[in-house]
Amino acid sequence: MSYFGNVQTIRYEGKQSTNPTAYKFYNPDQVIFGKTMREHLRFSVAYWHSFTANGSDPFGVGTALRGWDAYTGMDLAKARVEACFELLDILDVDYFCFHDRDIAPEGNTLQETNQNLDTIVALIKANMKASSRKLLWNTANMFTHPRFVHGAATSSNADVFAYAGAQVKKALEQGKELGAENYVFWGGREGYESLLNTDLGFELDNLARFLHMAVDYAKEIGFDAQFLIEPKPKEPTKHQYDFDVATTLSFLHKYELIPYFKINAEANHATLAGHTFEHELRLARVNGVLGSIDANQGDMLLGWDTDEFPTDLYASTLAMYEILQNEGGIGRGGVNFDAKVRRSSFEPIDGVYAHIAGMDTFARGLQIAAKLIEERALDNVIEQRYSSFKSGIGAEIAAGRANFHTLEAYALQNKPIFNESGRLELIKSIVNQYIINT
Amino acid sequence: MSYFGNVQTIRYEGKQSTNPTAYKFYNPDQVIFGKTMREHLRFSVAYWHSFTANGSDPFGVGTALRGWDAYTGMDLAKARVEACFELLDILDVDYFCFHDRDIAPEGNTLQETNQNLDTIVALIKANMKASSRKLLWNTANMFTHPRFVHGAATSSNADVFAYAGAQVKKALEQGKELGAENYVFWGGREGYESLLNTDLGFELDNLARFLHMAVDYAKEIGFDAQFLIEPKPKEPTKHQYDFDVATTLSFLHKYELIPYFKINAEANHATLAGHTFEHELRLARVNGVLGSIDANQGDMLLGWDTDEFPTDLYASTLAMYEILQNEGGIGRGGVNFDAKVRRSSFEPIDGVYAHIAGMDTFARGLQIAAKLIEERALDNVIEQRYSSFKSGIGAEIAAGRANFHTLEAYALQNKPIFNESGRLELIKSIVNQYIINT
Amino acid sequence: MSYFGNVQTIRYEGKQSTNPTAYKFYNPDQVIFGKTMREHLRFSVAYWHSFTANGSDPFGVGTALRGWDAYTGMDLAKARVEACFELLDILDVDYFCFHDRDIAPEGNTLQETNQNLDTIVALIKANMKASSRKLLWNTANMFTHPRFVHGAATSSNADVFAYAGAQVKKALEQGKELGAENYVFWGGREGYESLLNTDLGFELDNLARFLHMAVDYAKEIGFDAQFLIEPKPKEPTKHQYDFDVATTLSFLHKYELIPYFKINAEANHATLAGHTFEHELRLARVNGVLGSIDANQGDMLLGWDTDEFPTDLYASTLAMYEILQNEGGIGRGGVNFDAKVRRSSFEPIDGVYAHIAGMDTFARGLQIAAKLIEERALDNVIEQRYSSFKSGIGAEIAAGRANFHTLEAYALQNKPIFNESGRLELIKSIVNQYIINT
Amino acid sequence: MSYFGNVQTIRYEGKQSTNPTAYKFYNPDQVIFGKTMREHLRFSVAYWHSFTANGSDPFGVGTALRGWDAYTGMDLAKARVEACFELLDILDVDYFCFHDRDIAPEGNTLQETNQNLDTIVALIKANMKASSRKLLWNTANMFTHPRFVHGAATSSNADVFAYAGAQVKKALEQGKELGAENYVFWGGREGYESLLNTDLGFELDNLARFLHMAVDYAKEIGFDAQFLIEPKPKEPTKHQYDFDVATTLSFLHKYELIPYFKINAEANHATLAGHTFEHELRLARVNGVLGSIDANQGDMLLGWDTDEFPTDLYASTLAMYEILQNEGGIGRGGVNFDAKVRRSSFEPIDGVYAHIAGMDTFARGLQIAAKLIEERALDNVIEQRYSSFKSGIGAEIAAGRANFHTLEAYALQNKPIFNESGRLELIKSIVNQYIINT
């Protein structure tokens, strides 16, 4: 049985290969800074885009041609598991991710829903054991069902808050059962449509209460996955509470949740918030909360989350640059393709091509970033630019020994101030050489 | 001597008045919720837009016709002081705001620059005494001069950091001398053009060091003004560090500066960051840091800070709604018109018309917001929407007594979940009635 | 049988009414400039939003509670017709609009699909006769079905082009049968995802061929409706060919289609294209192609088509201003609510409230615009601003008698050039008075 | 005398060179498709950015260090000419462009202004003769001076229209004198701030009258340069009349100016209008009006014209792809760097680095695009996608022989419709290989 046609496992053939089912840059065994590409990148396939969604958009029904669509109900759920592990084999990717509702359908009661989950989790576990594939993270879908129309943990309806608690409780148990390395909280409908009918302060308090309960319960059951929050600024709600990395940090600080969470940063969410992806990664990095990434890209001229497979070498280079500079690299996180083929790429093989495109783009980004770091192409620039803080008044400032009196005394000497050019145009042309010459 | 022609002090004539030099809605003595409009709104004129800037834009030189442009140097600085107090008289506005470099020119040395400041500060003080006008806030311009090309407190050049320290030291002294009620930190060029040549972590550390020094020095000299940070997401730098309220809060938390700062929120900065103005005000309010506002408006189809005088009644109503709901209202802050006449409104009288337009817009917004609150038009909606948290499982959640076990037990009862409509269309039509009928 | 509960026909009660099921501003019989409000506004209900769509969004399934959802297939189609005429009665609105696929489901063959349409068209016709309601316009849905994944008239697949031709042929016949006053071409998926795989020139040629065929066929069958193109810049495709009014005009000019088409302008499409709604209306007006409007509004901070019911009085005032200034007003067109209730406004009554909100907003806009025109509030400004073209060199220019020689001769006299202020701040404050005082 | 330090003429050293003052990709003598790179690219330096502007922005004064700033008045103008020809020599670039006011200051009268121009034009002509450098295009600055506050040809003031006519008359004479290959009309302030005080129809009529006069006068004096319009959507005015290529085409059609104008497309203007650069080029190409390009790039997260030197290889590849596909390539046009160094790149050498960066980016883009074309990497995709139009009903459609009767007859056969995947992810990964492997 094959859902993807006669595709052999994708192998590395090098950058000149014209074989569409070969990696041109991703060589899993290539060692960079003492780790293999496979270890650096920890690629992951997203269950929802690859096995659950169907290519529909607000103006049209699904277009995706998928062998498993012949099934329904739990049979469909089981077929998707097969398809998932087949694709992981084809791509030779180690990790996958899912929402609870991706893998199993809701039943008529919460009990039945949970039984459906148990059945599929057992099937997934068996497949994991047989294949050595691993769960990068799981999460709970608390946005598709109409009950979540006003949010989940931030719903104006206490019954919905309760239901969400029960659902995340179960999801944490699933994660533990499958040895998930992370557990992700993406805001779903945690946000608002209008302040005219919203008690923002109360909703944020409730969100904090909910996350504290999750922390407590994971501890209780010994589920030691890294907890991750995934910021997004808008869509589906007009304002999502976890707008961006900084907003998430301010929330975590206020509610004393800082010790328990890191960030799962998504490229297209970053740009929707008005930031570059590398900005969000850098900000997470300097705050010690860079946990994992959702690798995709948006269309900078469109105002919604397009979740395209990443093909921009500039973006992948700068993302991998941040990850390589992060202490421990991507750590327990990974590079998850929260990306979907275009609606017009509806054949099963398109999903294979798309993952190859994304993996090659990140592999090449890794190579370029590593060379930039190895040759100190940017580090030398930075070191030189800030060198005035290595001695004299600069060193005093950096050491925290200066105050307005000492600064004024220094300034009143009226020594001429010389700035140096930031040299951005030269630096960008050098980055271009690295992209081509690496 | 008059810089604004034969304009008498603007008086309230009511909403049917066709006199362009009359207030139609701003009736300073009208009492609302026990305070006069004057006390609620604490209007302020911005020195830079009204007396220093000249209507230039990136594509053209200044167009503004201003009597004081006949002068240069310190004479010009003195003429501007006269013009300022004349305009305050014409408008009968109590407050004004300035950057240090708005009021006095730089000299050849920092000493000379400071002497220039001392001269003008003395002149301003005399005018204040004679007129009972007050300084809402002052601040330091650390972005116009080329020395600040790479920022001030976040410059890559330690000499610039030192200069900035000396400059803010002096500015705090000016504030104390003039009895400023607040002191504002707007980021200027504290941000970056590109991460390729920026040590973001170090720059943020330096910014925090700088603000701590300011806090320490104000305490030392007994300057008890409220310190305010004014967020802005971009412009002049590609990324400004104080992106929005949430970003500012995350920074203040991290660097233990939370006790010392509130927010000066600007309407057009909010929209550039992807937020409504009311969102920024609400977020500041629920975090206890709503300090003051810069009242203006942007063009939602343009991507830069247009600093238009506010004329949108929806925006002013929702802004005043947040301020009225804030504990203590606007407090020591005020409604400062960080707004400029269009380049094509270049006659002196246009500045008068523009302030009337802005003041009437906010006065009307205050009236409407007060009526909304008085009649509980929105409060009743909110109270009803969240009523499920008043008893039962909702009350347990709100009281912090629930956990995932109790929530699951509740959810497993499978009681049907009923949500109620958010009724946004009806609510918006009611707001329209308030705008018209108030 | 009622799908909207016990709602009586909505009546005008005046602006102080607190009855949620009453018009506060829309008084159908009020006469303005010799026509009733009903005649000026020609309101229309959109079948797709009100009877076909269900409140789903890309992150969640439908939430709308609708009595007719108990039915399926042709029974559902028939129930929707009943619901439509019930809502028209409740609102006392004269017009409605539909896509072919809104009213009847596709069958297994095109023949069967057409038979389904015939059945429902006959039912609609009977209802129209019984109620005196009228069809403002109809159109063809050529974007929902997977066959249109690459477009319809601009599909890369000739079979799809042919199918689209057959579909529009039938739609024109439906329009004739029902006496539609207009027929609308909205681009659907006529556009592209990427130029990398698109022959833009060929696709535009095909689109022009298609429209010429439609013009020819309408003439052949004697269907004399006004043909309208509805511009939209993006969504669902990355670039839609009918980007905005100007783009549409350039296309119509190039392919000699100018005589046959006018514009159906939509508010939210205008803002997505970077324009105000009034800009699109003005541009259409001065080009003689203002045909009809889709009344809705977007969220200026969101980058997709939110299709909200219009509640902004500024926008409705300026839209009605353009329509009143248009020769013949809205003519055979109308004010169609291409608007949907928020997903969180899921009760049947929300659709009633939403239409009331939209109708009142446009009715008030009509009143304000009429008063602005009657009192020449803006006309006097315009007349004064351009008065220099009434005599002397200006009159020569306006009459087309000037050339660079005469202009140079005039300029070389070096008479001082005096510009007058544009007075925008004053004008905007006057508009605010009209909004409140009308 | 040198304004750029000890910089030798920049030579090609190949992609591995680490010499900052060498070309890595631009090899002027490399032959591609029978023409040298020099002939394909026709690079041009923009006078205004490189010699007139000083690095100021709305928040700060100029930072650029420039040897010629020691001069004033006509001496400054002369020094700039020297600097210009020195930079052209250093870069070995053949072309330059200017606005009239870039090269010579205004005098007290129009006569004096024209004399200043005559003096500098003579000096430029002498330098051109001595160096074989050429004028790609000239234009008139009708936006910097306050007289143009309301526009030039679309000013509400007839005196300003006349002045503009005199100015363009003179500019056309300058172009003829210097053998300019093109003459550019960029809108400057031809647009509006608000419709509330604007007679849009009259202003557009005036703009058309003005352009007809320019066409007539050029013909009269035998100036045979290609006339180009440069679209821009906003900035400095809120709405610029030449919004984008399509808008410009609609205007040219309406006013029967189509035969006389082509387009000068600018990358950053394209993106501000919501288009990719390649879209604007493609649209110009299929309409036969692709004339020249302003090569720069914007920051996709910023909403204003940043005019950065182009360094994005994706954008330059797709731009050169359109130009290579254009009949006659760039023709009499060229690749003009309407780009400025960042304000923080203030040293003279930064301008050299920046031009190298831009030229290498376009040279590499040319190489990649040529290889894509040579190997039919995209052409084969396109040919296959549209192959259904080569025979049968498709061929009938393409030949203009189909109508709704024949299409319906074809569709009613109910043959299954098979679409093929658009394969975008695969295509994008192939483009990445071309970027790296070329």
mmCIF file with all atom_site columns, C-alpha atoms in Angstrom, chain C residues 298-375:
data_model
loop_
_atom_site.group_PDB
_atom_site.id
_atom_site.type_symbol
_atom_site.label_atom_id
_atom_site.label_alt_id
_atom_site.label_comp_id
_atom_site.label_asym_id
_atom_site.label_entity_id
_atom_site.label_seq_id
_atom_site.pdbx_PDB_ins_code
_atom_site.Cartn_x
_atom_site.Cartn_y
_atom_site.Cartn_z
_atom_site.occupancy
_atom_site.B_iso_or_equiv
_atom_site.pdbx_formal_charge
_atom_site.auth_seq_id
_atom_site.auth_comp_id
_atom_site.auth_asym_id
_atom_site.auth_atom_id
_atom_site.pdbx_PDB_model_num
ATOM 1  C CA . GLY C 1 298 ? -12.796 45.786 6.340   1.00 0.00 ? 298 GLY C CA 1
ATOM 2  C CA . ASP C 1 299 ? -10.621 45.964 9.388   1.00 0.00 ? 299 ASP C CA 1
ATOM 3  C CA . MET C 1 300 ? -7.812  48.299 8.441   1.00 0.00 ? 300 MET C CA 1
ATOM 4  C CA . LEU C 1 301 ? -5.363  46.360 10.596  1.00 0.00 ? 301 LEU C CA 1
ATOM 5  C CA . LEU C 1 302 ? -6.164  43.030 8.962   1.00 0.00 ? 302 LEU C CA 1
ATOM 6  C CA . GLY C 1 303 ? -4.942  41.998 5.552   1.00 0.00 ? 303 GLY C CA 1
ATOM 7  C CA . TRP C 1 304 ? -7.852  39.980 4.296   1.00 0.00 ? 304 TRP C CA 1
ATOM 8  C CA . ASP C 1 305 ? -11.411 40.572 3.190   1.00 0.00 ? 305 ASP C CA 1
ATOM 9  C CA . THR C 1 306 ? -13.404 40.631 6.401   1.00 0.00 ? 306 THR C CA 1
ATOM 10 C CA . ASP C 1 307 ? -16.676 41.655 4.740   1.00 0.00 ? 307 ASP C CA 1
ATOM 11 C CA . GLU C 1 308 ? -18.035 43.296 7.870   1.00 0.00 ? 308 GLU C CA 1
ATOM 12 C CA . PHE C 1 309 ? -21.383 45.002 7.815   1.00 0.00 ? 309 PHE C CA 1
ATOM 13 C CA . PRO C 1 310 ? -20.725 48.704 7.307   1.00 0.00 ? 310 PRO C CA 1
ATOM 14 C CA . THR C 1 311 ? -21.004 50.787 10.456  1.00 0.00 ? 311 THR C CA 1
ATOM 15 C CA . ASP C 1 312 ? -18.486 53.574 9.820   1.00 0.00 ? 312 ASP C CA 1
ATOM 16 C CA . LEU C 1 313 ? -20.322 56.838 9.285   1.00 0.00 ? 313 LEU C CA 1
ATOM 17 C CA . TYR C 1 314 ? -17.331 58.534 7.699   1.00 0.00 ? 314 TYR C CA 1
ATOM 18 C CA . ALA C 1 315 ? -17.119 55.872 5.029   1.00 0.00 ? 315 ALA C CA 1
ATOM 19 C CA . SER C 1 316 ? -20.856 55.756 4.343   1.00 0.00 ? 316 SER C CA 1
ATOM 20 C CA . THR C 1 317 ? -21.051 59.549 4.156   1.00 0.00 ? 317 THR C CA 1
ATOM 21 C CA . LEU C 1 318 ? -18.256 59.780 1.615   1.00 0.00 ? 318 LEU C CA 1
ATOM 22 C CA . ALA C 1 319 ? -19.624 56.862 -0.379  1.00 0.00 ? 319 ALA C CA 1
ATOM 23 C CA . MET C 1 320 ? -23.072 58.419 -0.575  1.00 0.00 ? 320 MET C CA 1
ATOM 24 C CA . TYR C 1 321 ? -21.455 61.747 -1.432  1.00 0.00 ? 321 TYR C CA 1
ATOM 25 C CA . GLU C 1 322 ? -19.958 60.168 -4.548  1.00 0.00 ? 322 GLU C CA 1
ATOM 26 C CA . ILE C 1 323 ? -23.195 58.424 -5.424  1.00 0.00 ? 323 ILE C CA 1
ATOM 27 C CA . LEU C 1 324 ? -25.244 61.599 -5.063  1.00 0.00 ? 324 LEU C CA 1
ATOM 28 C CA . GLN C 1 325 ? -22.767 63.441 -7.256  1.00 0.00 ? 325 GLN C CA 1
ATOM 29 C CA . ASN C 1 326 ? -22.861 60.679 -9.844  1.00 0.00 ? 326 ASN C CA 1
ATOM 30 C CA . GLU C 1 327 ? -25.059 61.387 -12.841 1.00 0.00 ? 327 GLU C CA 1
ATOM 31 C CA . GLY C 1 328 ? -28.225 59.453 -12.139 1.00 0.00 ? 328 GLY C CA 1
ATOM 32 C CA . GLY C 1 329 ? -27.070 58.479 -8.679  1.00 0.00 ? 329 GLY C CA 1
ATOM 33 C CA . ILE C 1 330 ? -26.654 54.751 -8.278  1.00 0.00 ? 330 ILE C CA 1
ATOM 34 C CA . GLY C 1 331 ? -28.759 54.268 -11.446 1.00 0.00 ? 331 GLY C CA 1
ATOM 35 C CA . ARG C 1 332 ? -29.688 50.662 -12.089 1.00 0.00 ? 332 ARG C CA 1
ATOM 36 C CA . GLY C 1 333 ? -27.227 49.583 -9.402  1.00 0.00 ? 333 GLY C CA 1
ATOM 37 C CA . GLY C 1 334 ? -27.809 49.437 -5.685  1.00 0.00 ? 334 GLY C CA 1
ATOM 38 C CA . VAL C 1 335 ? -26.310 49.156 -2.250  1.00 0.00 ? 335 VAL C CA 1
ATOM 39 C CA . ASN C 1 336 ? -25.729 45.443 -1.816  1.00 0.00 ? 336 ASN C CA 1
ATOM 40 C CA . PHE C 1 337 ? -24.631 44.139 1.581   1.00 0.00 ? 337 PHE C CA 1
ATOM 41 C CA . ASP C 1 338 ? -21.812 41.857 0.556   1.00 0.00 ? 338 ASP C CA 1
ATOM 42 C CA . ALA C 1 339 ? -21.246 41.488 4.257   1.00 0.00 ? 339 ALA C CA 1
ATOM 43 C CA . LYS C 1 340 ? -21.392 38.727 6.771   1.00 0.00 ? 340 LYS C CA 1
ATOM 44 C CA . VAL C 1 341 ? -22.054 38.658 10.470  1.00 0.00 ? 341 VAL C CA 1
ATOM 45 C CA . ARG C 1 342 ? -19.007 37.864 12.552  1.00 0.00 ? 342 ARG C CA 1
ATOM 46 C CA . ARG C 1 343 ? -18.546 34.148 13.215  1.00 0.00 ? 343 ARG C CA 1
ATOM 47 C CA . SER C 1 344 ? -19.358 34.937 16.843  1.00 0.00 ? 344 SER C CA 1
ATOM 48 C CA . SER C 1 345 ? -22.719 36.473 15.851  1.00 0.00 ? 345 SER C CA 1
ATOM 49 C CA . PHE C 1 346 ? -24.218 33.130 15.035  1.00 0.00 ? 346 PHE C CA 1
ATOM 50 C CA . GLU C 1 347 ? -27.878 33.511 15.935  1.00 0.00 ? 347 GLU C CA 1
ATOM 51 C CA . PRO C 1 348 ? -30.514 34.139 13.235  1.00 0.00 ? 348 PRO C CA 1
ATOM 52 C CA . ILE C 1 349 ? -31.414 37.480 14.730  1.00 0.00 ? 349 ILE C CA 1
ATOM 53 C CA . ASP C 1 350 ? -27.826 38.689 14.299  1.00 0.00 ? 350 ASP C CA 1
ATOM 54 C CA . GLY C 1 351 ? -28.395 38.808 10.559  1.00 0.00 ? 351 GLY C CA 1
ATOM 55 C CA . VAL C 1 352 ? -31.350 41.103 11.144  1.00 0.00 ? 352 VAL C CA 1
ATOM 56 C CA . TYR C 1 353 ? -29.411 43.332 13.508  1.00 0.00 ? 353 TYR C CA 1
ATOM 57 C CA . ALA C 1 354 ? -26.524 43.451 11.073  1.00 0.00 ? 354 ALA C CA 1
ATOM 58 C CA . HIS C 1 355 ? -28.654 44.563 8.152   1.00 0.00 ? 355 HIS C CA 1
ATOM 59 C CA . ILE C 1 356 ? -30.285 47.202 10.330  1.00 0.00 ? 356 ILE C CA 1
ATOM 60 C CA . ALA C 1 357 ? -26.829 48.426 11.323  1.00 0.00 ? 357 ALA C CA 1
ATOM 61 C CA . GLY C 1 358 ? -25.697 48.603 7.701   1.00 0.00 ? 358 GLY C CA 1
ATOM 62 C CA . MET C 1 359 ? -28.870 50.210 6.414   1.00 0.00 ? 359 MET C CA 1
ATOM 63 C CA . ASP C 1 360 ? -28.919 52.814 9.152   1.00 0.00 ? 360 ASP C CA 1
ATOM 64 C CA . THR C 1 361 ? -25.277 53.590 8.517   1.00 0.00 ? 361 THR C CA 1
ATOM 65 C CA . PHE C 1 362 ? -25.923 54.189 4.832   1.00 0.00 ? 362 PHE C CA 1
ATOM 66 C CA . ALA C 1 363 ? -29.150 56.051 5.471   1.00 0.00 ? 363 ALA C CA 1
ATOM 67 C CA . ARG C 1 364 ? -27.361 58.377 7.860   1.00 0.00 ? 364 ARG C CA 1
ATOM 68 C CA . GLY C 1 365 ? -24.540 58.701 5.340   1.00 0.00 ? 365 GLY C CA 1
ATOM 69 C CA . LEU C 1 366 ? -27.080 59.691 2.719   1.00 0.00 ? 366 LEU C CA 1
ATOM 70 C CA . GLN C 1 367 ? -28.545 62.347 5.000   1.00 0.00 ? 367 GLN C CA 1
ATOM 71 C CA . ILE C 1 368 ? -25.174 63.800 5.855   1.00 0.00 ? 368 ILE C CA 1
ATOM 72 C CA . ALA C 1 369 ? -23.924 63.734 2.271   1.00 0.00 ? 369 ALA C CA 1
ATOM 73 C CA . ALA C 1 370 ? -27.107 65.422 1.061   1.00 0.00 ? 370 ALA C CA 1
ATOM 74 C CA . LYS C 1 371 ? -26.689 68.179 3.610   1.00 0.00 ? 371 LYS C CA 1
ATOM 75 C CA . LEU C 1 372 ? -23.039 68.635 2.661   1.00 0.00 ? 372 LEU C CA 1
ATOM 76 C CA . ILE C 1 373 ? -24.090 69.021 -0.959  1.00 0.00 ? 373 ILE C CA 1
ATOM 77 C CA . GLU C 1 374 ? -27.093 71.183 -0.271  1.00 0.00 ? 374 GLU C CA 1
ATOM 78 C CA . GLU C 1 375 ? -25.080 73.621 1.795   1.00 0.00 ? 375 GLU C CA 1
#
